[in-house]
Amino acid sequence: MKFEIGQEVIVLDTEFKPAGNAIVCHYEDSINKYEVAFVYPNKHQADHITIPEERLLLPAFSK
């Protein structure tokens, strides 16, 4: 597991361009994917989406 629960990450779209920030909620080991809380543009509440690790990045200010 590369990212920690509660950690802020950058979500990349299918073309690997930044789509926005999210918070890691869960890691599903059997499918190697993360569940993150992501707020889509023009929405106020976060949706929980499952996304592969390669489409997540740490923000530049993270250690």
mmJSON file of the N, C-alpha and C atoms, coordinates in Angstrom:
{"data_MODEL":{"atom_site":{
"group_PDB":["ATOM","ATOM","ATOM","ATOM","ATOM","ATOM","ATOM","ATOM","ATOM","ATOM","ATOM","ATOM","ATOM","ATOM","ATOM","ATOM","ATOM","ATOM","ATOM","ATOM","ATOM","ATOM","ATOM","ATOM","ATOM","ATOM","ATOM","ATOM","ATOM","ATOM","ATOM","ATOM","ATOM","ATOM","ATOM","ATOM","ATOM","ATOM","ATOM","ATOM","ATOM","ATOM","ATOM","ATOM","ATOM","ATOM","ATOM","ATOM","ATOM","ATOM","ATOM","ATOM","ATOM","ATOM","ATOM","ATOM","ATOM","ATOM","ATOM","ATOM","ATOM","ATOM","ATOM","ATOM","ATOM","ATOM","ATOM","ATOM","ATOM","ATOM","ATOM","ATOM","ATOM","ATOM","ATOM","ATOM","ATOM","ATOM","ATOM","ATOM","ATOM","ATOM","ATOM","ATOM","ATOM","ATOM","ATOM","ATOM","ATOM","ATOM","ATOM","ATOM","ATOM","ATOM","ATOM","ATOM","ATOM","ATOM","ATOM","ATOM","ATOM","ATOM","ATOM","ATOM","ATOM","ATOM","ATOM","ATOM","ATOM","ATOM","ATOM","ATOM","ATOM","ATOM","ATOM","ATOM","ATOM","ATOM","ATOM","ATOM","ATOM","ATOM","ATOM","ATOM","ATOM","ATOM","ATOM","ATOM","ATOM","ATOM","ATOM","ATOM","ATOM","ATOM","ATOM","ATOM","ATOM","ATOM","ATOM","ATOM","ATOM","ATOM","ATOM","ATOM","ATOM","ATOM","ATOM","ATOM","ATOM","ATOM","ATOM","ATOM","ATOM","ATOM","ATOM","ATOM","ATOM","ATOM","ATOM","ATOM","ATOM","ATOM","ATOM","ATOM","ATOM","ATOM","ATOM","ATOM","ATOM","ATOM","ATOM","ATOM","ATOM","ATOM","ATOM","ATOM","ATOM","ATOM","ATOM","ATOM","ATOM","ATOM","ATOM","ATOM","ATOM","ATOM","ATOM","ATOM","ATOM"],
"id":[1,2,3,4,5,6,7,8,9,10,11,12,13,14,15,16,17,18,19,20,21,22,23,24,25,26,27,28,29,30,31,32,33,34,35,36,37,38,39,40,41,42,43,44,45,46,47,48,49,50,51,52,53,54,55,56,57,58,59,60,61,62,63,64,65,66,67,68,69,70,71,72,73,74,75,76,77,78,79,80,81,82,83,84,85,86,87,88,89,90,91,92,93,94,95,96,97,98,99,100,101,102,103,104,105,106,107,108,109,110,111,112,113,114,115,116,117,118,119,120,121,122,123,124,125,126,127,128,129,130,131,132,133,134,135,136,137,138,139,140,141,142,143,144,145,146,147,148,149,150,151,152,153,154,155,156,157,158,159,160,161,162,163,164,165,166,167,168,169,170,171,172,173,174,175,176,177,178,179,180,181,182,183,184,185,186,187,188,189],
"type_symbol":["N","C","C","N","C","C","N","C","C","N","C","C","N","C","C","N","C","C","N","C","C","N","C","C","N","C","C","N","C","C","N","C","C","N","C","C","N","C","C","N","C","C","N","C","C","N","C","C","N","C","C","N","C","C","N","C","C","N","C","C","N","C","C","N","C","C","N","C","C","N","C","C","N","C","C","N","C","C","N","C","C","N","C","C","N","C","C","N","C","C","N","C","C","N","C","C","N","C","C","N","C","C","N","C","C","N","C","C","N","C","C","N","C","C","N","C","C","N","C","C","N","C","C","N","C","C","N","C","C","N","C","C","N","C","C","N","C","C","N","C","C","N","C","C","N","C","C","N","C","C","N","C","C","N","C","C","N","C","C","N","C","C","N","C","C","N","C","C","N","C","C","N","C","C","N","C","C","N","C","C","N","C","C","N","C","C","N","C","C"],
"label_atom_id":["N","CA","C","N","CA","C","N","CA","C","N","CA","C","N","CA","C","N","CA","C","N","CA","C","N","CA","C","N","CA","C","N","CA","C","N","CA","C","N","CA","C","N","CA","C","N","CA","C","N","CA","C","N","CA","C","N","CA","C","N","CA","C","N","CA","C","N","CA","C","N","CA","C","N","CA","C","N","CA","C","N","CA","C","N","CA","C","N","CA","C","N","CA","C","N","CA","C","N","CA","C","N","CA","C","N","CA","C","N","CA","C","N","CA","C","N","CA","C","N","CA","C","N","CA","C","N","CA","C","N","CA","C","N","CA","C","N","CA","C","N","CA","C","N","CA","C","N","CA","C","N","CA","C","N","CA","C","N","CA","C","N","CA","C","N","CA","C","N","CA","C","N","CA","C","N","CA","C","N","CA","C","N","CA","C","N","CA","C","N","CA","C","N","CA","C","N","CA","C","N","CA","C","N","CA","C","N","CA","C","N","CA","C","N","CA","C","N","CA","C"],
"label_alt_id":[null,null,null,null,null,null,null,null,null,null,null,null,null,null,null,null,null,null,null,null,null,null,null,null,null,null,null,null,null,null,null,null,null,null,null,null,null,null,null,null,null,null,null,null,null,null,null,null,null,null,null,null,null,null,null,null,null,null,null,null,null,null,null,null,null,null,null,null,null,null,null,null,null,null,null,null,null,null,null,null,null,null,null,null,null,null,null,null,null,null,null,null,null,null,null,null,null,null,null,null,null,null,null,null,null,null,null,null,null,null,null,null,null,null,null,null,null,null,null,null,null,null,null,null,null,null,null,null,null,null,null,null,null,null,null,null,null,null,null,null,null,null,null,null,null,null,null,null,null,null,null,null,null,null,null,null,null,null,null,null,null,null,null,null,null,null,null,null,null,null,null,null,null,null,null,null,null,null,null,null,null,null,null,null,null,null,null,null,null],
"label_comp_id":["MET","MET","MET","LYS","LYS","LYS","PHE","PHE","PHE","GLU","GLU","GLU","ILE","ILE","ILE","GLY","GLY","GLY","GLN","GLN","GLN","GLU","GLU","GLU","VAL","VAL","VAL","ILE","ILE","ILE","VAL","VAL","VAL","LEU","LEU","LEU","ASP","ASP","ASP","THR","THR","THR","GLU","GLU","GLU","PHE","PHE","PHE","LYS","LYS","LYS","PRO","PRO","PRO","ALA","ALA","ALA","GLY","GLY","GLY","ASN","ASN","ASN","ALA","ALA","ALA","ILE","ILE","ILE","VAL","VAL","VAL","CYS","CYS","CYS","HIS","HIS","HIS","TYR","TYR","TYR","GLU","GLU","GLU","ASP","ASP","ASP","SER","SER","SER","ILE","ILE","ILE","ASN","ASN","ASN","LYS","LYS","LYS","TYR","TYR","TYR","GLU","GLU","GLU","VAL","VAL","VAL","ALA","ALA","ALA","PHE","PHE","PHE","VAL","VAL","VAL","TYR","TYR","TYR","PRO","PRO","PRO","ASN","ASN","ASN","LYS","LYS","LYS","HIS","HIS","HIS","GLN","GLN","GLN","ALA","ALA","ALA","ASP","ASP","ASP","HIS","HIS","HIS","ILE","ILE","ILE","THR","THR","THR","ILE","ILE","ILE","PRO","PRO","PRO","GLU","GLU","GLU","GLU","GLU","GLU","ARG","ARG","ARG","LEU","LEU","LEU","LEU","LEU","LEU","LEU","LEU","LEU","PRO","PRO","PRO","ALA","ALA","ALA","PHE","PHE","PHE","SER","SER","SER","LYS","LYS","LYS"],
"label_asym_id":["A","A","A","A","A","A","A","A","A","A","A","A","A","A","A","A","A","A","A","A","A","A","A","A","A","A","A","A","A","A","A","A","A","A","A","A","A","A","A","A","A","A","A","A","A","A","A","A","A","A","A","A","A","A","A","A","A","A","A","A","A","A","A","A","A","A","A","A","A","A","A","A","A","A","A","A","A","A","A","A","A","A","A","A","A","A","A","A","A","A","A","A","A","A","A","A","A","A","A","A","A","A","A","A","A","A","A","A","A","A","A","A","A","A","A","A","A","A","A","A","A","A","A","A","A","A","A","A","A","A","A","A","A","A","A","A","A","A","A","A","A","A","A","A","A","A","A","A","A","A","A","A","A","A","A","A","A","A","A","A","A","A","A","A","A","A","A","A","A","A","A","A","A","A","A","A","A","A","A","A","A","A","A","A","A","A","A","A","A"],
"label_entity_id":["1","1","1","1","1","1","1","1","1","1","1","1","1","1","1","1","1","1","1","1","1","1","1","1","1","1","1","1","1","1","1","1","1","1","1","1","1","1","1","1","1","1","1","1","1","1","1","1","1","1","1","1","1","1","1","1","1","1","1","1","1","1","1","1","1","1","1","1","1","1","1","1","1","1","1","1","1","1","1","1","1","1","1","1","1","1","1","1","1","1","1","1","1","1","1","1","1","1","1","1","1","1","1","1","1","1","1","1","1","1","1","1","1","1","1","1","1","1","1","1","1","1","1","1","1","1","1","1","1","1","1","1","1","1","1","1","1","1","1","1","1","1","1","1","1","1","1","1","1","1","1","1","1","1","1","1","1","1","1","1","1","1","1","1","1","1","1","1","1","1","1","1","1","1","1","1","1","1","1","1","1","1","1","1","1","1","1","1","1"],
"label_seq_id":[1,1,1,2,2,2,3,3,3,4,4,4,5,5,5,6,6,6,7,7,7,8,8,8,9,9,9,10,10,10,11,11,11,12,12,12,13,13,13,14,14,14,15,15,15,16,16,16,17,17,17,18,18,18,19,19,19,20,20,20,21,21,21,22,22,22,23,23,23,24,24,24,25,25,25,26,26,26,27,27,27,28,28,28,29,29,29,30,30,30,31,31,31,32,32,32,33,33,33,34,34,34,35,35,35,36,36,36,37,37,37,38,38,38,39,39,39,40,40,40,41,41,41,42,42,42,43,43,43,44,44,44,45,45,45,46,46,46,47,47,47,48,48,48,49,49,49,50,50,50,51,51,51,52,52,52,53,53,53,54,54,54,55,55,55,56,56,56,57,57,57,58,58,58,59,59,59,60,60,60,61,61,61,62,62,62,63,63,63],
"pdbx_PDB_ins_code":[null,null,null,null,null,null,null,null,null,null,null,null,null,null,null,null,null,null,null,null,null,null,null,null,null,null,null,null,null,null,null,null,null,null,null,null,null,null,null,null,null,null,null,null,null,null,null,null,null,null,null,null,null,null,null,null,null,null,null,null,null,null,null,null,null,null,null,null,null,null,null,null,null,null,null,null,null,null,null,null,null,null,null,null,null,null,null,null,null,null,null,null,null,null,null,null,null,null,null,null,null,null,null,null,null,null,null,null,null,null,null,null,null,null,null,null,null,null,null,null,null,null,null,null,null,null,null,null,null,null,null,null,null,null,null,null,null,null,null,null,null,null,null,null,null,null,null,null,null,null,null,null,null,null,null,null,null,null,null,null,null,null,null,null,null,null,null,null,null,null,null,null,null,null,null,null,null,null,null,null,null,null,null,null,null,null,null,null,null],
"Cartn_x":[0.853,0.0,0.9,0.797,1.655,1.12,-0.2,-0.823,-1.491,-1.61,-2.2,-3.637,-4.442,-5.824,-5.798,-6.643,-6.717,-5.764,-4.897,-3.914,-4.561,-4.166,-4.644,-3.807,-4.48,-3.819,-4.399,-3.699,-4.194,-4.693,-5.913,-6.496,-6.194,-5.717,-5.464,-6.604,-6.989,-8.05,-7.485,-8.287,-7.859,-6.732,-6.488,-5.365,-4.17,-4.246,-3.208,-2.937,-4.014,-3.958,-4.657,-4.198,-4.826,-6.314,-7.117,-8.567,-9.034,-8.2,-8.561,-7.967,-8.257,-7.745,-8.783,-8.286,-9.157,-8.502,-9.267,-8.77,-8.892,-7.812,-7.817,-8.686,-9.647,-10.56,-10.266,-9.827,-9.673,-8.783,-8.073,-7.284,-7.817,-8.144,-8.648,-7.508,-6.898,-5.706,-5.956,-7.126,-7.396,-7.456,-7.765,-7.827,-6.812,-5.982,-4.933,-5.474,-6.579,-7.172,-7.506,-7.603,-7.938,-9.348,-10.037,-11.3,-10.958,-11.363,-11.08,-12.367,-12.366,-13.464,-13.065,-13.783,-13.444,-14.644,-14.422,-15.492,-15.393,-16.401,-16.433,-16.68,-16.19,-16.462,-17.971,-18.336,-19.731,-20.556,-19.907,-20.605,-20.087,-20.9,-20.505,-20.119,-20.657,-20.367,-19.42,-18.607,-17.653,-18.347,-17.93,-18.334,-17.176,-17.499,-16.458,-16.274,-15.058,-14.749,-13.571,-13.511,-12.408,-11.499,-10.213,-9.273,-7.943,-7.306,-6.016,-4.899,-3.933,-2.822,-2.098,-1.961,-1.212,-1.894,-3.155,-3.858,-3.952,-3.055,-2.982,-1.551,-1.442,-0.136,-0.19,0.975,1.069,1.178,0.529,0.729,2.195,2.659,4.073,4.559,3.665,4.079,4.134,3.7,3.722,5.119,5.325,6.615,6.554],
"Cartn_y":[-1.173,0.0,1.238,2.031,3.204,4.426,4.571,5.726,5.295,6.222,5.939,6.43,5.764,6.181,7.602,8.479,9.864,10.799,10.257,11.064,11.766,13.013,13.746,13.345,13.109,12.719,13.522,13.506,14.092,12.95,13.085,12.089,12.494,11.538,11.761,11.175,11.865,11.332,10.204,9.694,8.563,8.909,10.194,10.64,11.049,10.726,11.004,12.493,13.283,14.711,14.939,15.905,16.139,16.456,15.746,15.957,16.622,16.598,17.201,16.432,16.916,16.289,15.346,14.403,13.443,13.014,12.34,11.781,10.267,9.559,8.093,7.585,6.708,6.144,4.676,3.942,2.488,1.96,0.876,0.192,-1.218,-1.632,-2.98,-3.815,-4.589,-5.363,-6.372,-6.989,-8.047,-7.521,-6.237,-5.664,-4.543,-4.292,-3.266,-1.892,-1.509,-0.198,0.5,1.815,2.646,3.186,3.295,4.026,5.407,6.433,7.808,8.619,9.672,10.635,11.773,11.902,12.852,13.739,15.048,15.995,16.362,15.972,16.311,17.808,18.396,19.811,20.082,21.234,21.671,20.832,20.088,19.334,19.808,19.603,20.033,18.866,17.701,16.535,15.581,14.93,13.971,12.661,12.085,10.735,9.808,8.582,7.581,6.812,6.885,6.199,5.259,4.208,3.258,3.528,3.625,4.058,3.315,2.96,2.259,3.191,2.596,3.348,4.234,3.782,4.566,5.877,6.049,7.303,8.19,7.953,8.792,9.303,10.547,11.173,11.881,12.037,12.874,14.322,15.228,16.657,17.036,18.056,18.454,18.781,19.26,19.665,18.508,17.303,16.142,15.571,14.851,14.193,12.759],
"Cartn_z":[0.0,0.0,0.0,-1.045,-1.222,-0.476,-0.418,0.216,1.516,2.451,3.753,3.817,4.628,4.85,5.421,4.876,5.317,4.598,3.775,3.058,1.863,1.622,0.452,-0.753,-1.867,-3.108,-4.265,-5.382,-6.624,-7.491,-7.994,-8.888,-10.326,-11.105,-12.525,-13.344,-14.421,-15.281,-16.149,-17.055,-17.88,-18.85,-19.055,-19.883,-19.016,-17.72,-16.727,-16.553,-16.643,-16.352,-15.018,-14.213,-12.908,-13.038,-12.248,-12.248,-10.964,-9.925,-8.649,-7.493,-6.289,-5.081,-4.488,-3.692,-3.024,-1.72,-0.877,0.374,0.29,0.624,0.601,1.745,1.407,2.397,2.708,1.699,1.861,0.742,1.058,0.036,-0.105,-1.319,-1.589,-2.145,-1.272,-1.617,-2.738,-2.743,-3.731,-5.171,-5.347,-6.699,-6.907,-5.893,-5.96,-6.351,-5.73,-6.001,-4.691,-4.785,-3.641,-3.778,-2.645,-2.603,-2.075,-2.802,-2.404,-2.388,-1.569,-1.542,-2.464,-3.572,-4.628,-4.9,-4.971,-5.283,-6.757,-7.518,-8.939,-9.116,-10.205,-10.466,-10.451,-9.917,-9.821,-8.85,-7.96,-6.911,-5.561,-4.536,-3.192,-2.299,-2.563,-1.735,-2.46,-1.659,-2.223,-2.574,-3.678,-4.069,-3.754,-3.372,-3.142,-4.441,-4.974,-6.223,-5.995,-6.775,-6.718,-7.905,-7.624,-8.66,-8.505,-9.615,-9.515,-9.008,-8.364,-7.771,-8.78,-10.02,-11.011,-11.384,-10.971,-11.254,-10.025,-9.055,-7.858,-7.696,-7.269,-6.996,-5.661,-5.054,-3.864,-4.287,-3.565,-3.854,-3.655,-4.303,-4.275,-2.867,-1.997,-0.664,0.32,-0.059,0.833,0.962,2.056,2.28,1.86],
"occupancy":[1.0,1.0,1.0,1.0,1.0,1.0,1.0,1.0,1.0,1.0,1.0,1.0,1.0,1.0,1.0,1.0,1.0,1.0,1.0,1.0,1.0,1.0,1.0,1.0,1.0,1.0,1.0,1.0,1.0,1.0,1.0,1.0,1.0,1.0,1.0,1.0,1.0,1.0,1.0,1.0,1.0,1.0,1.0,1.0,1.0,1.0,1.0,1.0,1.0,1.0,1.0,1.0,1.0,1.0,1.0,1.0,1.0,1.0,1.0,1.0,1.0,1.0,1.0,1.0,1.0,1.0,1.0,1.0,1.0,1.0,1.0,1.0,1.0,1.0,1.0,1.0,1.0,1.0,1.0,1.0,1.0,1.0,1.0,1.0,1.0,1.0,1.0,1.0,1.0,1.0,1.0,1.0,1.0,1.0,1.0,1.0,1.0,1.0,1.0,1.0,1.0,1.0,1.0,1.0,1.0,1.0,1.0,1.0,1.0,1.0,1.0,1.0,1.0,1.0,1.0,1.0,1.0,1.0,1.0,1.0,1.0,1.0,1.0,1.0,1.0,1.0,1.0,1.0,1.0,1.0,1.0,1.0,1.0,1.0,1.0,1.0,1.0,1.0,1.0,1.0,1.0,1.0,1.0,1.0,1.0,1.0,1.0,1.0,1.0,1.0,1.0,1.0,1.0,1.0,1.0,1.0,1.0,1.0,1.0,1.0,1.0,1.0,1.0,1.0,1.0,1.0,1.0,1.0,1.0,1.0,1.0,1.0,1.0,1.0,1.0,1.0,1.0,1.0,1.0,1.0,1.0,1.0,1.0,1.0,1.0,1.0,1.0,1.0,1.0],
"B_iso_or_equiv":[0.0,0.0,0.0,0.0,0.0,0.0,0.0,0.0,0.0,0.0,0.0,0.0,0.0,0.0,0.0,0.0,0.0,0.0,0.0,0.0,0.0,0.0,0.0,0.0,0.0,0.0,0.0,0.0,0.0,0.0,0.0,0.0,0.0,0.0,0.0,0.0,0.0,0.0,0.0,0.0,0.0,0.0,0.0,0.0,0.0,0.0,0.0,0.0,0.0,0.0,0.0,0.0,0.0,0.0,0.0,0.0,0.0,0.0,0.0,0.0,0.0,0.0,0.0,0.0,0.0,0.0,0.0,0.0,0.0,0.0,0.0,0.0,0.0,0.0,0.0,0.0,0.0,0.0,0.0,0.0,0.0,0.0,0.0,0.0,0.0,0.0,0.0,0.0,0.0,0.0,0.0,0.0,0.0,0.0,0.0,0.0,0.0,0.0,0.0,0.0,0.0,0.0,0.0,0.0,0.0,0.0,0.0,0.0,0.0,0.0,0.0,0.0,0.0,0.0,0.0,0.0,0.0,0.0,0.0,0.0,0.0,0.0,0.0,0.0,0.0,0.0,0.0,0.0,0.0,0.0,0.0,0.0,0.0,0.0,0.0,0.0,0.0,0.0,0.0,0.0,0.0,0.0,0.0,0.0,0.0,0.0,0.0,0.0,0.0,0.0,0.0,0.0,0.0,0.0,0.0,0.0,0.0,0.0,0.0,0.0,0.0,0.0,0.0,0.0,0.0,0.0,0.0,0.0,0.0,0.0,0.0,0.0,0.0,0.0,0.0,0.0,0.0,0.0,0.0,0.0,0.0,0.0,0.0,0.0,0.0,0.0,0.0,0.0,0.0],
"pdbx_formal_charge":[null,null,null,null,null,null,null,null,null,null,null,null,null,null,null,null,null,null,null,null,null,null,null,null,null,null,null,null,null,null,null,null,null,null,null,null,null,null,null,null,null,null,null,null,null,null,null,null,null,null,null,null,null,null,null,null,null,null,null,null,null,null,null,null,null,null,null,null,null,null,null,null,null,null,null,null,null,null,null,null,null,null,null,null,null,null,null,null,null,null,null,null,null,null,null,null,null,null,null,null,null,null,null,null,null,null,null,null,null,null,null,null,null,null,null,null,null,null,null,null,null,null,null,null,null,null,null,null,null,null,null,null,null,null,null,null,null,null,null,null,null,null,null,null,null,null,null,null,null,null,null,null,null,null,null,null,null,null,null,null,null,null,null,null,null,null,null,null,null,null,null,null,null,null,null,null,null,null,null,null,null,null,null,null,null,null,null,null,null],
"auth_seq_id":[1,1,1,2,2,2,3,3,3,4,4,4,5,5,5,6,6,6,7,7,7,8,8,8,9,9,9,10,10,10,11,11,11,12,12,12,13,13,13,14,14,14,15,15,15,16,16,16,17,17,17,18,18,18,19,19,19,20,20,20,21,21,21,22,22,22,23,23,23,24,24,24,25,25,25,26,26,26,27,27,27,28,28,28,29,29,29,30,30,30,31,31,31,32,32,32,33,33,33,34,34,34,35,35,35,36,36,36,37,37,37,38,38,38,39,39,39,40,40,40,41,41,41,42,42,42,43,43,43,44,44,44,45,45,45,46,46,46,47,47,47,48,48,48,49,49,49,50,50,50,51,51,51,52,52,52,53,53,53,54,54,54,55,55,55,56,56,56,57,57,57,58,58,58,59,59,59,60,60,60,61,61,61,62,62,62,63,63,63],
"auth_comp_id":["MET","MET","MET","LYS","LYS","LYS","PHE","PHE","PHE","GLU","GLU","GLU","ILE","ILE","ILE","GLY","GLY","GLY","GLN","GLN","GLN","GLU","GLU","GLU","VAL","VAL","VAL","ILE","ILE","ILE","VAL","VAL","VAL","LEU","LEU","LEU","ASP","ASP","ASP","THR","THR","THR","GLU","GLU","GLU","PHE","PHE","PHE","LYS","LYS","LYS","PRO","PRO","PRO","ALA","ALA","ALA","GLY","GLY","GLY","ASN","ASN","ASN","ALA","ALA","ALA","ILE","ILE","ILE","VAL","VAL","VAL","CYS","CYS","CYS","HIS","HIS","HIS","TYR","TYR","TYR","GLU","GLU","GLU","ASP","ASP","ASP","SER","SER","SER","ILE","ILE","ILE","ASN","ASN","ASN","LYS","LYS","LYS","TYR","TYR","TYR","GLU","GLU","GLU","VAL","VAL","VAL","ALA","ALA","ALA","PHE","PHE","PHE","VAL","VAL","VAL","TYR","TYR","TYR","PRO","PRO","PRO","ASN","ASN","ASN","LYS","LYS","LYS","HIS","HIS","HIS","GLN","GLN","GLN","ALA","ALA","ALA","ASP","ASP","ASP","HIS","HIS","HIS","ILE","ILE","ILE","THR","THR","THR","ILE","ILE","ILE","PRO","PRO","PRO","GLU","GLU","GLU","GLU","GLU","GLU","ARG","ARG","ARG","LEU","LEU","LEU","LEU","LEU","LEU","LEU","LEU","LEU","PRO","PRO","PRO","ALA","ALA","ALA","PHE","PHE","PHE","SER","SER","SER","LYS","LYS","LYS"],
"auth_asym_id":["A","A","A","A","A","A","A","A","A","A","A","A","A","A","A","A","A","A","A","A","A","A","A","A","A","A","A","A","A","A","A","A","A","A","A","A","A","A","A","A","A","A","A","A","A","A","A","A","A","A","A","A","A","A","A","A","A","A","A","A","A","A","A","A","A","A","A","A","A","A","A","A","A","A","A","A","A","A","A","A","A","A","A","A","A","A","A","A","A","A","A","A","A","A","A","A","A","A","A","A","A","A","A","A","A","A","A","A","A","A","A","A","A","A","A","A","A","A","A","A","A","A","A","A","A","A","A","A","A","A","A","A","A","A","A","A","A","A","A","A","A","A","A","A","A","A","A","A","A","A","A","A","A","A","A","A","A","A","A","A","A","A","A","A","A","A","A","A","A","A","A","A","A","A","A","A","A","A","A","A","A","A","A","A","A","A","A","A","A"],
"auth_atom_id":["N","CA","C","N","CA","C","N","CA","C","N","CA","C","N","CA","C","N","CA","C","N","CA","C","N","CA","C","N","CA","C","N","CA","C","N","CA","C","N","CA","C","N","CA","C","N","CA","C","N","CA","C","N","CA","C","N","CA","C","N","CA","C","N","CA","C","N","CA","C","N","CA","C","N","CA","C","N","CA","C","N","CA","C","N","CA","C","N","CA","C","N","CA","C","N","CA","C","N","CA","C","N","CA","C","N","CA","C","N","CA","C","N","CA","C","N","CA","C","N","CA","C","N","CA","C","N","CA","C","N","CA","C","N","CA","C","N","CA","C","N","CA","C","N","CA","C","N","CA","C","N","CA","C","N","CA","C","N","CA","C","N","CA","C","N","CA","C","N","CA","C","N","CA","C","N","CA","C","N","CA","C","N","CA","C","N","CA","C","N","CA","C","N","CA","C","N","CA","C","N","CA","C","N","CA","C","N","CA","C","N","CA","C","N","CA","C","N","CA","C"],
"pdbx_PDB_model_num":[1,1,1,1,1,1,1,1,1,1,1,1,1,1,1,1,1,1,1,1,1,1,1,1,1,1,1,1,1,1,1,1,1,1,1,1,1,1,1,1,1,1,1,1,1,1,1,1,1,1,1,1,1,1,1,1,1,1,1,1,1,1,1,1,1,1,1,1,1,1,1,1,1,1,1,1,1,1,1,1,1,1,1,1,1,1,1,1,1,1,1,1,1,1,1,1,1,1,1,1,1,1,1,1,1,1,1,1,1,1,1,1,1,1,1,1,1,1,1,1,1,1,1,1,1,1,1,1,1,1,1,1,1,1,1,1,1,1,1,1,1,1,1,1,1,1,1,1,1,1,1,1,1,1,1,1,1,1,1,1,1,1,1,1,1,1,1,1,1,1,1,1,1,1,1,1,1,1,1,1,1,1,1,1,1,1,1,1,1]
}}}
